[in-house]
Each structure stands twice: as C-alpha cells, then as structure tokens.
Coordinates of C-alpha atoms in Angstrom, one line a residue:
X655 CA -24.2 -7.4 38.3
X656 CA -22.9 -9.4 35.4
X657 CA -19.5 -9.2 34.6
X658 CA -19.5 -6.8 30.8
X659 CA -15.9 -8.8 29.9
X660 CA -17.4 -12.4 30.0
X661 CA -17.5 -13.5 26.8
X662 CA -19.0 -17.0 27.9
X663 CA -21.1 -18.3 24.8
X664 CA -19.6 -15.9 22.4
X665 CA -17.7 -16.7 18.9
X666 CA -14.8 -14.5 18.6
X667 CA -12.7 -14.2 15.5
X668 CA -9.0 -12.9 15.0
X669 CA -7.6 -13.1 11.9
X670 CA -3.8 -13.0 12.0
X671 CA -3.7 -14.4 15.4
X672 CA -0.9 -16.7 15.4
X673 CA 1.4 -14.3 16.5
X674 CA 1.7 -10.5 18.2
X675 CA -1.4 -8.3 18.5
X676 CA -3.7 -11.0 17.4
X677 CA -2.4 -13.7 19.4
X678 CA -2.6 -11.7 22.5
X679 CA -6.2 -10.4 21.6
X680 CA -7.4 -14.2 20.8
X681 CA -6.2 -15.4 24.3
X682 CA -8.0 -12.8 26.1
X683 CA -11.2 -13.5 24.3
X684 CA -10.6 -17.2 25.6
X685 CA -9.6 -16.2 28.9
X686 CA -13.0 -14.4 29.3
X687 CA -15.0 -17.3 27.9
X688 CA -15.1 -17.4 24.7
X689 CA -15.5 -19.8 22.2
X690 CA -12.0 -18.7 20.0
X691 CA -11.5 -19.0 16.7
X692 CA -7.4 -18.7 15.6
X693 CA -6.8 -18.0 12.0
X694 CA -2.9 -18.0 10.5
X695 CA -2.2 -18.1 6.9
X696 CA 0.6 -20.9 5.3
X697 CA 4.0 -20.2 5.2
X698 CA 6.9 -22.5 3.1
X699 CA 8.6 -23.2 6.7
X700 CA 5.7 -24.1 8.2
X701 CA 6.1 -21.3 11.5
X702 CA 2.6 -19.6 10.9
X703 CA 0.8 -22.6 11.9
X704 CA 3.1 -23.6 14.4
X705 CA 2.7 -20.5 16.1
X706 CA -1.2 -20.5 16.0
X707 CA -1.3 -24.1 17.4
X708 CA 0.9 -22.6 19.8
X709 CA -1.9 -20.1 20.6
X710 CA -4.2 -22.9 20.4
X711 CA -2.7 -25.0 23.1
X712 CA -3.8 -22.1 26.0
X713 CA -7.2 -22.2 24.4
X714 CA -10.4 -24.2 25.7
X715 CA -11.4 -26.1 22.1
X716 CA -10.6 -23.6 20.1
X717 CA -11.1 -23.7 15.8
X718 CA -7.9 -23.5 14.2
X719 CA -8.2 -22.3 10.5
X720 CA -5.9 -21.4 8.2
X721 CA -6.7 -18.9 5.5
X722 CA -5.3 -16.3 3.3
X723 CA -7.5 -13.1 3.5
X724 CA -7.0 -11.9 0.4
X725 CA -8.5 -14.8 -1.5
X726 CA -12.4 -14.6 -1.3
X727 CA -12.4 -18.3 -1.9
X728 CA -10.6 -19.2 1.5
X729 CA -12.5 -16.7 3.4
X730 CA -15.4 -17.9 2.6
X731 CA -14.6 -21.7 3.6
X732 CA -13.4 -20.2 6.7
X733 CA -16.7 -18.3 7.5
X734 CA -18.4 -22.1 6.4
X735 CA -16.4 -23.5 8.9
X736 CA -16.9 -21.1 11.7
X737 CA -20.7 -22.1 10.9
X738 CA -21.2 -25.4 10.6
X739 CA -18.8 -26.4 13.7
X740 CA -19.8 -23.0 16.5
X741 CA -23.4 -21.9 14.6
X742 CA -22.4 -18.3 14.2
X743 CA -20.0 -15.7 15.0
X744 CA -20.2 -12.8 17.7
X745 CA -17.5 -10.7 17.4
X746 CA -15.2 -10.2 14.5
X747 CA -11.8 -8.6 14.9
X748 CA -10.2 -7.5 12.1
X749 CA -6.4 -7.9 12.6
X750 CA -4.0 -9.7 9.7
X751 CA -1.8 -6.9 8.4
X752 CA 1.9 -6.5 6.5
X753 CA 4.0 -4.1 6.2
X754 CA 6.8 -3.1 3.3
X755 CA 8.0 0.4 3.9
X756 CA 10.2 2.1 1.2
X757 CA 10.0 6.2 -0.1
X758 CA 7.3 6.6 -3.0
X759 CA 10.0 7.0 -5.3
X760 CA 11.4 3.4 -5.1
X761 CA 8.4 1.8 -4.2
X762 CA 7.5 -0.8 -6.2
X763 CA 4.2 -1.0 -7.7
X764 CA 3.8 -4.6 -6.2
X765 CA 4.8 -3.4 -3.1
X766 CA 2.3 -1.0 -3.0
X767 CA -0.8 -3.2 -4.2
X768 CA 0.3 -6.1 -1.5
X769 CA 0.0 -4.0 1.4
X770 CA -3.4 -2.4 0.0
X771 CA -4.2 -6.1 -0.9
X772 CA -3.9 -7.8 2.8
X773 CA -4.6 -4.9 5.0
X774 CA -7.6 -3.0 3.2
X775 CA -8.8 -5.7 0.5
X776 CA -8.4 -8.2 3.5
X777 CA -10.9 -6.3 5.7
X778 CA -13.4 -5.6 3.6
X779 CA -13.1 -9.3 2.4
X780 CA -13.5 -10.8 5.9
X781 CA -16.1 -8.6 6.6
X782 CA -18.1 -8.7 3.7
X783 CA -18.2 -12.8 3.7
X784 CA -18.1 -12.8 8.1
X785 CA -21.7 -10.5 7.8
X786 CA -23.9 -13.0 6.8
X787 CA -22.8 -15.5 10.3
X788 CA -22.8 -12.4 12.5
X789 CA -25.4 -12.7 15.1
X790 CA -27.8 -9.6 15.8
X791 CA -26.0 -7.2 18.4
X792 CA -22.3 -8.5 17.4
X793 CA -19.3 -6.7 16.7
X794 CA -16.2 -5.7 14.0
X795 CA -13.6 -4.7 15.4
X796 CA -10.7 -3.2 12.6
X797 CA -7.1 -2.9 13.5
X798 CA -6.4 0.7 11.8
X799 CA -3.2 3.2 12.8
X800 CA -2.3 6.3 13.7
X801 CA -0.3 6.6 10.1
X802 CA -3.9 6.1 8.6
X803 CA -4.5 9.2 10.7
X804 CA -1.1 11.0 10.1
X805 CA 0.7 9.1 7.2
X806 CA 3.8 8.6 8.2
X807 CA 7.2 8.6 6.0
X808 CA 8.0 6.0 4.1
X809 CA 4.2 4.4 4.2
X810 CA 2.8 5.5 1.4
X811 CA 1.4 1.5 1.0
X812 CA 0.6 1.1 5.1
X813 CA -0.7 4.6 5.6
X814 CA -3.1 4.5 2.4
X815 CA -4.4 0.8 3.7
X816 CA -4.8 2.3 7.5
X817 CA -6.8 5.0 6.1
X818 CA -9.1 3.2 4.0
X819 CA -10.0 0.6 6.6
X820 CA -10.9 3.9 8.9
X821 CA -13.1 5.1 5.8
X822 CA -14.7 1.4 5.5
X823 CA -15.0 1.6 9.3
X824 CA -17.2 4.5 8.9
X825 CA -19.8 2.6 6.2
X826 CA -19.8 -0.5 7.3
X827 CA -21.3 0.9 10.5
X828 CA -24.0 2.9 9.1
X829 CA -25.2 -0.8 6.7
X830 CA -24.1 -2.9 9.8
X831 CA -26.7 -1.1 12.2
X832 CA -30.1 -2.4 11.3
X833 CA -28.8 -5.8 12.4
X834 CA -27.6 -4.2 15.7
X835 CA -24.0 -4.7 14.7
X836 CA -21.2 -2.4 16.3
X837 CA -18.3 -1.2 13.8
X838 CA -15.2 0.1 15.1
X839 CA -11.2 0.7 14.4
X840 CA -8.6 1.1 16.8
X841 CA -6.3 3.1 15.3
X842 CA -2.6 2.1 17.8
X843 CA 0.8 3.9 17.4
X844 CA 4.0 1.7 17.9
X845 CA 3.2 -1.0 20.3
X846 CA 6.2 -3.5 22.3
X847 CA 5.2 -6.5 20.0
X848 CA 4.7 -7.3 16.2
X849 CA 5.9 -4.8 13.6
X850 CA 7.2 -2.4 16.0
X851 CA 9.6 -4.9 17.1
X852 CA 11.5 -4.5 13.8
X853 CA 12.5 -1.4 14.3
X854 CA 15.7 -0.2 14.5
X855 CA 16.6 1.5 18.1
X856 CA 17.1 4.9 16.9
X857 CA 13.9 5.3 15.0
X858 CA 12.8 3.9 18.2
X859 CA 13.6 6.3 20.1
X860 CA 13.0 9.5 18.1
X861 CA 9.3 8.4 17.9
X862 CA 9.2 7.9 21.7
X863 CA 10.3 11.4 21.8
X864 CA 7.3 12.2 20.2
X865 CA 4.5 10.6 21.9
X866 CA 3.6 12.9 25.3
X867 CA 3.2 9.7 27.7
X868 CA 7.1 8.9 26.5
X869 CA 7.2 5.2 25.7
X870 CA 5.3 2.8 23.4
X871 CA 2.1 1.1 23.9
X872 CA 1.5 -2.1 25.8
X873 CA -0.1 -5.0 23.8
X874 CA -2.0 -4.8 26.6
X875 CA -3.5 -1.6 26.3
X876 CA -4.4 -2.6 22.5
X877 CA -5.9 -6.1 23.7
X878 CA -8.3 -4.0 26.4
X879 CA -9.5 -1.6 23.9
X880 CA -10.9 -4.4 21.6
X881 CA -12.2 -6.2 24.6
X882 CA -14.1 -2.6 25.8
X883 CA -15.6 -2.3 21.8
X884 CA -16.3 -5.9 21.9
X885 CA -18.2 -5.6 25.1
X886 CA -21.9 -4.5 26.1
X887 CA -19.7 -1.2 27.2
X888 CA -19.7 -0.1 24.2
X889 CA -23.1 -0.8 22.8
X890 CA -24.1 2.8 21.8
X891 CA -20.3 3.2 20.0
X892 CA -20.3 2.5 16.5
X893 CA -17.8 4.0 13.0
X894 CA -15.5 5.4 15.9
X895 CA -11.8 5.5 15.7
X896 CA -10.1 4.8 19.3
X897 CA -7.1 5.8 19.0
X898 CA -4.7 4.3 21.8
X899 CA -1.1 6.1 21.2
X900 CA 0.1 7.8 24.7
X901 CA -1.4 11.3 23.0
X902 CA 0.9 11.0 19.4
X903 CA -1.6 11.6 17.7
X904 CA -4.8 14.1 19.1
X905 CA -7.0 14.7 16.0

C-alpha cells in the first residue's frame, strides 16, 4: 500500500515559512518528498531571509522566494516563478500572519487595516493568483484560529482576519471543486512556537487553565494536521475548519 504522507513529485507552498509554524510545516513537506517552496518577506536587518535560507539549508533544492503577500504585484511574480522553474504547484498552504493586539478603544485605525491587510487580504491574494498553477486534485490549506471562532480580547484586528479567512475558506471550496481542489482552515489555539511565544507567563497560564487537555499545542500537532488535509486522506474534506486546540474551543 502506498504511503498517503509521501509527497514525492508534489509542489508545496508555505508562505511565511522562514520562521515558526511555517518553517516547521515547509520541512515536513520536504521530509516527505516534496519539492518545497520557502517564501519570507524583506526585513531592514535582513533576519527574514536569513532565517528562510536557514530553512532552506535542510531542504533537497528547494525555491527560495521572497514576497510580500499583500502586494498583488509580488505574488504574482512569485506564482511566475513557482511555474516556470517546478511547472505547477500541488498544495498551497496558507500561513504568513501578524499580529498587533490592543482594546478597540485605542486601536489604531492602521493597526486594524494591517492585520486585515496581511492575514485576510493576504490569503485571498495568494489564493486568488496560486489558482491558476494549481494542478487538478491539489490543495489550500488556510492557517485560521480559534479567536476567528471565539474572538478573543484585545483582537478585534486578529479575530476579524481569522474569521474572514474561515468565511473565504467556505467559498473558495465550493469555486475550487470543479478543478478537484480541496479547501480547508485549521483553526489552532496557542501553540509552543511563533506568536504564542510572546506571551507573557501569566496570560499563559490563565489560558492553559482554560483548554481541557491543560497545556498548549505542539507545532507538531499543527504541522500533522496540514500534512492529513494535504494528503489523499482527506480527499472527500473540503470548506472544513479543523480545529486543533486540546478541546478550548468545541463549536
């Protein structure tokens, strides 16, 4: 029986995967076969593309491409690339996100629009440009939350983006189908890397008191759900949310 989680011959996508979630996701693509694709966007200091080079190194020939999701331009020389130098792309995973969290009251009207801007805009960007490289019978995978699902305090910006890429989930799945294309959002709660790192211990902890399996999620855990939804597992799942959060969230 072939093995579902060989990805040998497939051209797999991560956008924001210089570092975190993304990284982690990228390298077990290429660990399983695939033909990777690591995208990272500039930064004055230079550490964004230092870290995806980084990535790069434990990768077999991997594209390295920088690009700024939310300018249609750059995607679209990115999705160029992808085609001219691999012929196509199989799986699509959704991942580059910020986040600026502040009360509704002294958030900023900037602050607001750049989260929308990068985590919603962004996916539906990529998407929108990736669609016309993605084979029949290939996959988008979006990185939602569980505060798209529960909006949590202090994210008006986060939660609203989170949502919308669960809502854009949901439609690109039903347009995505006639090509055979799978859409789906993994909606995490607090995982040990990335954002989550940055918070402080006692907000930590009060959220771990929350979740019924008591501790935050492995990357791991997030980096096996894309590669089940990305798999020929999953080939009768499409607009679902899988939420991975140790039961915080049960809707």
């Amino acid at each position: 029986m072939a093995n579902p989680l060989d990805f040998t011959g497939k051209v797999v996508l991560v956008t924001g995967s210089s570092r975190g979630i993304g990284a982690e996701m990228i390298k077990a693509f290429g660990a399983r076969g695939a033909e990777c694709v690591v995208n990272y966007i500039a930064d004055v200091q230079g550490q964004n593309k230092a870290d995806a080079i980084k990535v790069a190194g434990e990768l077999e020939q991997p594209l390295v491409i920088e690009c700024d999701v939310t300018q249609p331009q750059q995607v679209e020389a990115m999705i160029n690339q992808i085609q001219d130098q691999r012929g196509g792309l199989d799986v699509l995973v959704n991942n580059s996100a910020i986040i600026s969290d502040r009360t509704i009251k002294k958030m900023s009207i900037d602050e607001f629009e750049s989260v929308i801007r990068v985590n919603l805009i962004g996916t539906f960007t990529v998407t929108q440009k990736a669609g016309a490289i993605l084979r029949n019978g290939g996959r988008i995978i979006n990185m939602s939350s569980v505060s798209g699902q529960m909006g949590l305090f202090g994210q008006a910006n986060y939660s609203s983006s989170k949502a919308g890429i669960i809502a854009l989930t949901k439609v690109s799945a039903r347009q995505f189908a006639h090509q055979n294309i799978t859409v789906n959002a993994i909606a995490p709660v607090f995982i040990d890397v990335g954002m989550s790192k940055g918070m402080p211990e006692k907000v930590t902890q009060n959220f771990i008191k929350q979740i019924p399996l008591g501790r935050l999620g492995d990357v791991s855990e997030i980096v096996t759900a894309a590669l089940f939804l990305a798999s020929p597992m999953a080939s009768y799942i499409t607009g679902h949310v899988l939420n991975v959060n140790g039961g915080f969230y049960m809707g």
